[in-house]
PDB file of C-alpha atoms in Angstrom:
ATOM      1  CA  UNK A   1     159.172 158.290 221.046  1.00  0.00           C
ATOM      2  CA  UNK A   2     160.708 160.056 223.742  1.00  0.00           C
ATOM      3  CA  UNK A   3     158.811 160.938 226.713  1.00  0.00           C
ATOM      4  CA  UNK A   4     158.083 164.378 226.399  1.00  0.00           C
ATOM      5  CA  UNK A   5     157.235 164.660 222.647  1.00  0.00           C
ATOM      6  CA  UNK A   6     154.552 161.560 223.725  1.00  0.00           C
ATOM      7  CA  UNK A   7     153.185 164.105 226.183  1.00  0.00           C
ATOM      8  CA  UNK A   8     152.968 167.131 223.454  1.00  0.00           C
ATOM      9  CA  UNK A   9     151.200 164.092 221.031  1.00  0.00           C
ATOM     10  CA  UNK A  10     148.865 163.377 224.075  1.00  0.00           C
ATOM     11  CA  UNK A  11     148.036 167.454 224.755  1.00  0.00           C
ATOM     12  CA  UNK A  12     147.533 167.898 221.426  1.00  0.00           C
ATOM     13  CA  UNK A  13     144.822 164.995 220.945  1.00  0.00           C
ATOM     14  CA  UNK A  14     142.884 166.931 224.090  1.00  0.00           C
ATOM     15  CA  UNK A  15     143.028 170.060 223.116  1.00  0.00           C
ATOM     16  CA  UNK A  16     141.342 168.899 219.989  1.00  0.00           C
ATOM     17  CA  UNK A  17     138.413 167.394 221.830  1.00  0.00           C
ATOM     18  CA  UNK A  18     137.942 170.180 223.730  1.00  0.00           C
ATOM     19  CA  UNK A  19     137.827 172.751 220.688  1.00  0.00           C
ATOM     20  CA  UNK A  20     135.233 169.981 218.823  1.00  0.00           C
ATOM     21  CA  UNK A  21     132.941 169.476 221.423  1.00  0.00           C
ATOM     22  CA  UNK A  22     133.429 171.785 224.484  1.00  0.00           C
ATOM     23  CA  UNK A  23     130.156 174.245 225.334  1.00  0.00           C
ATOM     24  CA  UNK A  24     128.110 172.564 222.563  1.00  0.00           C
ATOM     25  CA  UNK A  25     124.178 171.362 223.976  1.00  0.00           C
ATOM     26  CA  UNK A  26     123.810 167.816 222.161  1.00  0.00           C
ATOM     27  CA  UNK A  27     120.658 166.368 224.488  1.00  0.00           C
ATOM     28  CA  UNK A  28     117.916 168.034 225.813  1.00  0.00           C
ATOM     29  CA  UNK A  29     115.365 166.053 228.502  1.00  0.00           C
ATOM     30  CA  UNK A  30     112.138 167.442 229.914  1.00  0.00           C
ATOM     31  CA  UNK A  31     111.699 166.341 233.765  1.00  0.00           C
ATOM     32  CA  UNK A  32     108.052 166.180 235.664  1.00  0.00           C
ATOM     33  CA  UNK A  33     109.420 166.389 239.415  1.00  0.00           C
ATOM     34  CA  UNK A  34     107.764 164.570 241.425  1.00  0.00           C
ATOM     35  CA  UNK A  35     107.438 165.204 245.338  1.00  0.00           C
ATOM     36  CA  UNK A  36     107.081 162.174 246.483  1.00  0.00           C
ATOM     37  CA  UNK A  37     110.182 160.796 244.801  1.00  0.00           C
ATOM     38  CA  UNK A  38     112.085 163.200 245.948  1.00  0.00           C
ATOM     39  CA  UNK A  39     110.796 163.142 249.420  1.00  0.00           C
ATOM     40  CA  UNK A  40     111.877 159.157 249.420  1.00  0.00           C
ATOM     41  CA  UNK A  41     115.824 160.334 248.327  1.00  0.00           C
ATOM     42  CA  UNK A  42     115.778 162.848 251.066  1.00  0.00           C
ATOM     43  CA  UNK A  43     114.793 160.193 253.467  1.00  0.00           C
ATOM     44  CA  UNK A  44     117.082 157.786 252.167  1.00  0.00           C
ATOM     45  CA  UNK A  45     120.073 160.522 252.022  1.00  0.00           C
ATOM     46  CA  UNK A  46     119.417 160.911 255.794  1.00  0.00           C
ATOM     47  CA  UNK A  47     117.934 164.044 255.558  1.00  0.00           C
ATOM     48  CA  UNK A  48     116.131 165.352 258.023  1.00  0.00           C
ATOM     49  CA  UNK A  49     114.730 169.012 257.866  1.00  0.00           C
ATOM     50  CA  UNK A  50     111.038 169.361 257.426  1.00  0.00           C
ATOM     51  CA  UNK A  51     111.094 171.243 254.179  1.00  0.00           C
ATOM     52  CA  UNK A  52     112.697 168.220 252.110  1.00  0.00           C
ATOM     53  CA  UNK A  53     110.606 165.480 253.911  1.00  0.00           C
ATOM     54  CA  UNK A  54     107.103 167.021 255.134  1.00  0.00           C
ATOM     55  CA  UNK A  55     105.261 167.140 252.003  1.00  0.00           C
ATOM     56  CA  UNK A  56     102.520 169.030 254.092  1.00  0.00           C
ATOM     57  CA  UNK A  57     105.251 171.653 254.940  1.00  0.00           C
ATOM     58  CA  UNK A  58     104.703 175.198 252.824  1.00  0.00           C
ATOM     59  CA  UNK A  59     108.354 175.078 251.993  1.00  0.00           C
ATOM     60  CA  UNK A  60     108.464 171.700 250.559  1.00  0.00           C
ATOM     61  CA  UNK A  61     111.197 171.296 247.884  1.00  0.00           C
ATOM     62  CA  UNK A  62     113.855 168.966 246.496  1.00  0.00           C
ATOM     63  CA  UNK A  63     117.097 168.382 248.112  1.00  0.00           C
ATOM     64  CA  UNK A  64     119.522 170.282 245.985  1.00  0.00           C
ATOM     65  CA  UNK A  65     121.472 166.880 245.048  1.00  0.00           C
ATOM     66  CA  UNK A  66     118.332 165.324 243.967  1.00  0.00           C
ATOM     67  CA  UNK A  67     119.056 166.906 240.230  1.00  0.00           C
ATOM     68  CA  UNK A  68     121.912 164.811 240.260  1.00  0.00           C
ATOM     69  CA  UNK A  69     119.670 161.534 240.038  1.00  0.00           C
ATOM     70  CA  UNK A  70     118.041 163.211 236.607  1.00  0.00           C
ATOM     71  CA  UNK A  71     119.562 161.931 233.223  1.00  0.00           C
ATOM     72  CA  UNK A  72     119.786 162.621 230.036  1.00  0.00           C
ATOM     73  CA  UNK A  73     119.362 160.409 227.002  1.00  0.00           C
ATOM     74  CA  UNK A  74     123.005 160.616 226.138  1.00  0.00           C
ATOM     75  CA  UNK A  75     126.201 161.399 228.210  1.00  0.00           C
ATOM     76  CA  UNK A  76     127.979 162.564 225.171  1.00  0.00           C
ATOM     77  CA  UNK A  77     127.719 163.587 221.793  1.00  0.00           C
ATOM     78  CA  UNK A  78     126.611 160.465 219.237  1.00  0.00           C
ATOM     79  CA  UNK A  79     129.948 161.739 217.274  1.00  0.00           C
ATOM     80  CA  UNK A  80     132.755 162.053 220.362  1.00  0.00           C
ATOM     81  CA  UNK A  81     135.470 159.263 219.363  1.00  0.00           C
ATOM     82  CA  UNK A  82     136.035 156.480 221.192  1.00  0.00           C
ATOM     83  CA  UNK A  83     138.579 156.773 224.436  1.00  0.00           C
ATOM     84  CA  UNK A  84     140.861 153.854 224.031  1.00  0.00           C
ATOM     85  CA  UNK A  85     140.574 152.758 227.840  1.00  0.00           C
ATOM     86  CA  UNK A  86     138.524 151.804 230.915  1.00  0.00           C
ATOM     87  CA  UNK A  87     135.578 154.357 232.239  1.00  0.00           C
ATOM     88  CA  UNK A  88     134.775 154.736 235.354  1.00  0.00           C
ATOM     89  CA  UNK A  89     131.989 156.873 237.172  1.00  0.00           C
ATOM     90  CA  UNK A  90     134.275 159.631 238.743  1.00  0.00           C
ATOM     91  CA  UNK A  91     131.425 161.728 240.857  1.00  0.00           C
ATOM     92  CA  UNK A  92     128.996 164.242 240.367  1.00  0.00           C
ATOM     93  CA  UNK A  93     128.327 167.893 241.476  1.00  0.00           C
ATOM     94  CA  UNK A  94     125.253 169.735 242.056  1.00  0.00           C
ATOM     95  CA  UNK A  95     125.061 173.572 241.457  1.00  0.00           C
ATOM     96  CA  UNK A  96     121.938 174.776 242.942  1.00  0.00           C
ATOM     97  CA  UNK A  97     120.367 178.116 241.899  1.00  0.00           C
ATOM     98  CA  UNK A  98     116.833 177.784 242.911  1.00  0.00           C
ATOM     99  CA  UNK A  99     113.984 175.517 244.797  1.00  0.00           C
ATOM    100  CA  UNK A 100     112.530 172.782 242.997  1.00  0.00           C
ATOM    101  CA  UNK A 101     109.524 171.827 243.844  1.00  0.00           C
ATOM    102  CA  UNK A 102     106.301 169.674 243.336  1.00  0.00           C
ATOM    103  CA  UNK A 103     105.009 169.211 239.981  1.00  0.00           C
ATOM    104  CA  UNK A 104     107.680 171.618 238.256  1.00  0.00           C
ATOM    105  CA  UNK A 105     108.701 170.913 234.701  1.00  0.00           C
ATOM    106  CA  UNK A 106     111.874 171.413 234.089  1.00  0.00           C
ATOM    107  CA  UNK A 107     114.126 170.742 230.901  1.00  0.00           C
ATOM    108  CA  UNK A 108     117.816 169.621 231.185  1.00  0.00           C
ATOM    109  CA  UNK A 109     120.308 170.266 228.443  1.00  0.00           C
ATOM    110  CA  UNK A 110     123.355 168.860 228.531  1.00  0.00           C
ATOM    111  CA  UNK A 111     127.151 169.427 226.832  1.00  0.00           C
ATOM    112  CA  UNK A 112     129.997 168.445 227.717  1.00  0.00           C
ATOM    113  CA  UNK A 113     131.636 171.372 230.064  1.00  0.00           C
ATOM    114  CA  UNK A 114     135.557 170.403 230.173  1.00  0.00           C
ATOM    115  CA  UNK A 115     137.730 168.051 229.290  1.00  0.00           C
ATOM    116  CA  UNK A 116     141.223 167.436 231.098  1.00  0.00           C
ATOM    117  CA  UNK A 117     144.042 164.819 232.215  1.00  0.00           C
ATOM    118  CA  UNK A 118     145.562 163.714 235.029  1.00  0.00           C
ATOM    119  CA  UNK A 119     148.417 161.362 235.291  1.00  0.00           C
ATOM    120  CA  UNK A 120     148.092 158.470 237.725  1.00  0.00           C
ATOM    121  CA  UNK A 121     150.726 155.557 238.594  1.00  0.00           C
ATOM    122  CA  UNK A 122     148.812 153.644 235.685  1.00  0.00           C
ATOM    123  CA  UNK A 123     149.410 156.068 233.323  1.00  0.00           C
ATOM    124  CA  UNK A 124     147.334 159.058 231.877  1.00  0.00           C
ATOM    125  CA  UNK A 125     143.726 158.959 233.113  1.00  0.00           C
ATOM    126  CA  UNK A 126     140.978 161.798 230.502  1.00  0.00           C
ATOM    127  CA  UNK A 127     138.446 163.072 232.851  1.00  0.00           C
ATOM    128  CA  UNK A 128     134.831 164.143 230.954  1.00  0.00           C
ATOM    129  CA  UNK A 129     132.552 166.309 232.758  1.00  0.00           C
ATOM    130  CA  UNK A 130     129.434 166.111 231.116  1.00  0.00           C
ATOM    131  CA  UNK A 131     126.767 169.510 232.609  1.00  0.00           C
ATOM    132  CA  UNK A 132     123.141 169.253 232.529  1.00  0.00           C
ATOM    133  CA  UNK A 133     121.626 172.555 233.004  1.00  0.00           C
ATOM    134  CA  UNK A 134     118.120 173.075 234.315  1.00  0.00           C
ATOM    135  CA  UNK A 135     115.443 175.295 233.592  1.00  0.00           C
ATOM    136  CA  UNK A 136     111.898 175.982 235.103  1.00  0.00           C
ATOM    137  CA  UNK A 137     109.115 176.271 232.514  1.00  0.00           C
ATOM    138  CA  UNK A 138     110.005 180.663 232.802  1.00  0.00           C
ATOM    139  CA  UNK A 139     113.337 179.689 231.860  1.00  0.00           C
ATOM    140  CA  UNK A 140     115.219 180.149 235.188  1.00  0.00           C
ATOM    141  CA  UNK A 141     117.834 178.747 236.211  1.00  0.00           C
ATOM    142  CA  UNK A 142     117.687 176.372 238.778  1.00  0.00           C
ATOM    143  CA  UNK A 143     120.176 174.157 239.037  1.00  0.00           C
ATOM    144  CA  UNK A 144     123.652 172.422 237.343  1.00  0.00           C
ATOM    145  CA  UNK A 145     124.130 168.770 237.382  1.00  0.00           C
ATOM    146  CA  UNK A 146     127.635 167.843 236.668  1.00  0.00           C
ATOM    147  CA  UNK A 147     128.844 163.988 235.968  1.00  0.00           C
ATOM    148  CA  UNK A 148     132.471 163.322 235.677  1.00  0.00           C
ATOM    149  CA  UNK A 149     133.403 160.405 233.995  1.00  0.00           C
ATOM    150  CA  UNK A 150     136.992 159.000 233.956  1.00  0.00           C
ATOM    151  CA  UNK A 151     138.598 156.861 231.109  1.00  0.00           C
ATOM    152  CA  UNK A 152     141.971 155.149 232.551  1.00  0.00           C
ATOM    153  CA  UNK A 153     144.117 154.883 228.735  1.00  0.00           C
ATOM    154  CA  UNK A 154     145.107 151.107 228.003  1.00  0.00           C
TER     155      UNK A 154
END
């Protein structure tokens, strides 16, 4: 098969994922936050202001990357297909919308949020981002957590 009709193939097999499962919630996680974990990943991020490590401080609150440490039961739908390749952690992203704090409840539902290529010198590498959104117990938004994960094609 000739290069580019390969590529079209390849397109085509993405753009079906991405109309199957794109924008649909498939896990949802409740969260007790708990100060004095997230105190101990502020310290151990380096952090130093007051108001992420002072637990006595009126302002105390979570680092905003500390939603990326919360995690769902699942990191993608039970029915997504099997990527014939290796997977690879590929980073995460923290979109943070408001404090959170001590003894909040929060509940994370996650879908996958976009699906894409790339093509590396080892050949076409499908990047997941999987969102977990989170929401106070008034239903506010407070933060997204995204985790990208990379499959390298065999």
């Amino acid at each position: 098969m000739c290069s580019r009709k390969l590529e079209a193939v390849l397109a085509t097999d993405i753009e079906d994922l991405r109309e199957r499962f794109l924008n649909i919630e498939f896990d949802e996680v409740e969260f007790e936050i708990d100060g004095t974990r997230f105190r101990e990943y502020a310290i151990a991020a380096g952090e130093t202001d007051p108001k992420f490590t002072d637990i006595s401080n009126p302002d105390f609150q979570a680092p905003p990357t500390f939603v990326s440490t919360l995690v769902g039961r699942r990191t993608f739908p039970s029915d997504f297909p099997a990527l014939n390749g290796v997977s690879m952690d590929a980073g995460k992203q923290v979109e943070w919308k408001a404090p959170v704090r001590d003894g909040m409840k929060l509940v994370g539902r996650s879908h996958l949020h976009d699906i894409y290529t790339k093509t590396g010198r080892s050949g076409r590498m499908v990047f997941l981002v999987t969102r977990m959104e989170l929401y106070d117990k008034e239903g506010t938004h407070v933060a997204n957590a995204d985790t990208r994960t990379v499959i390298r094609e065999r």
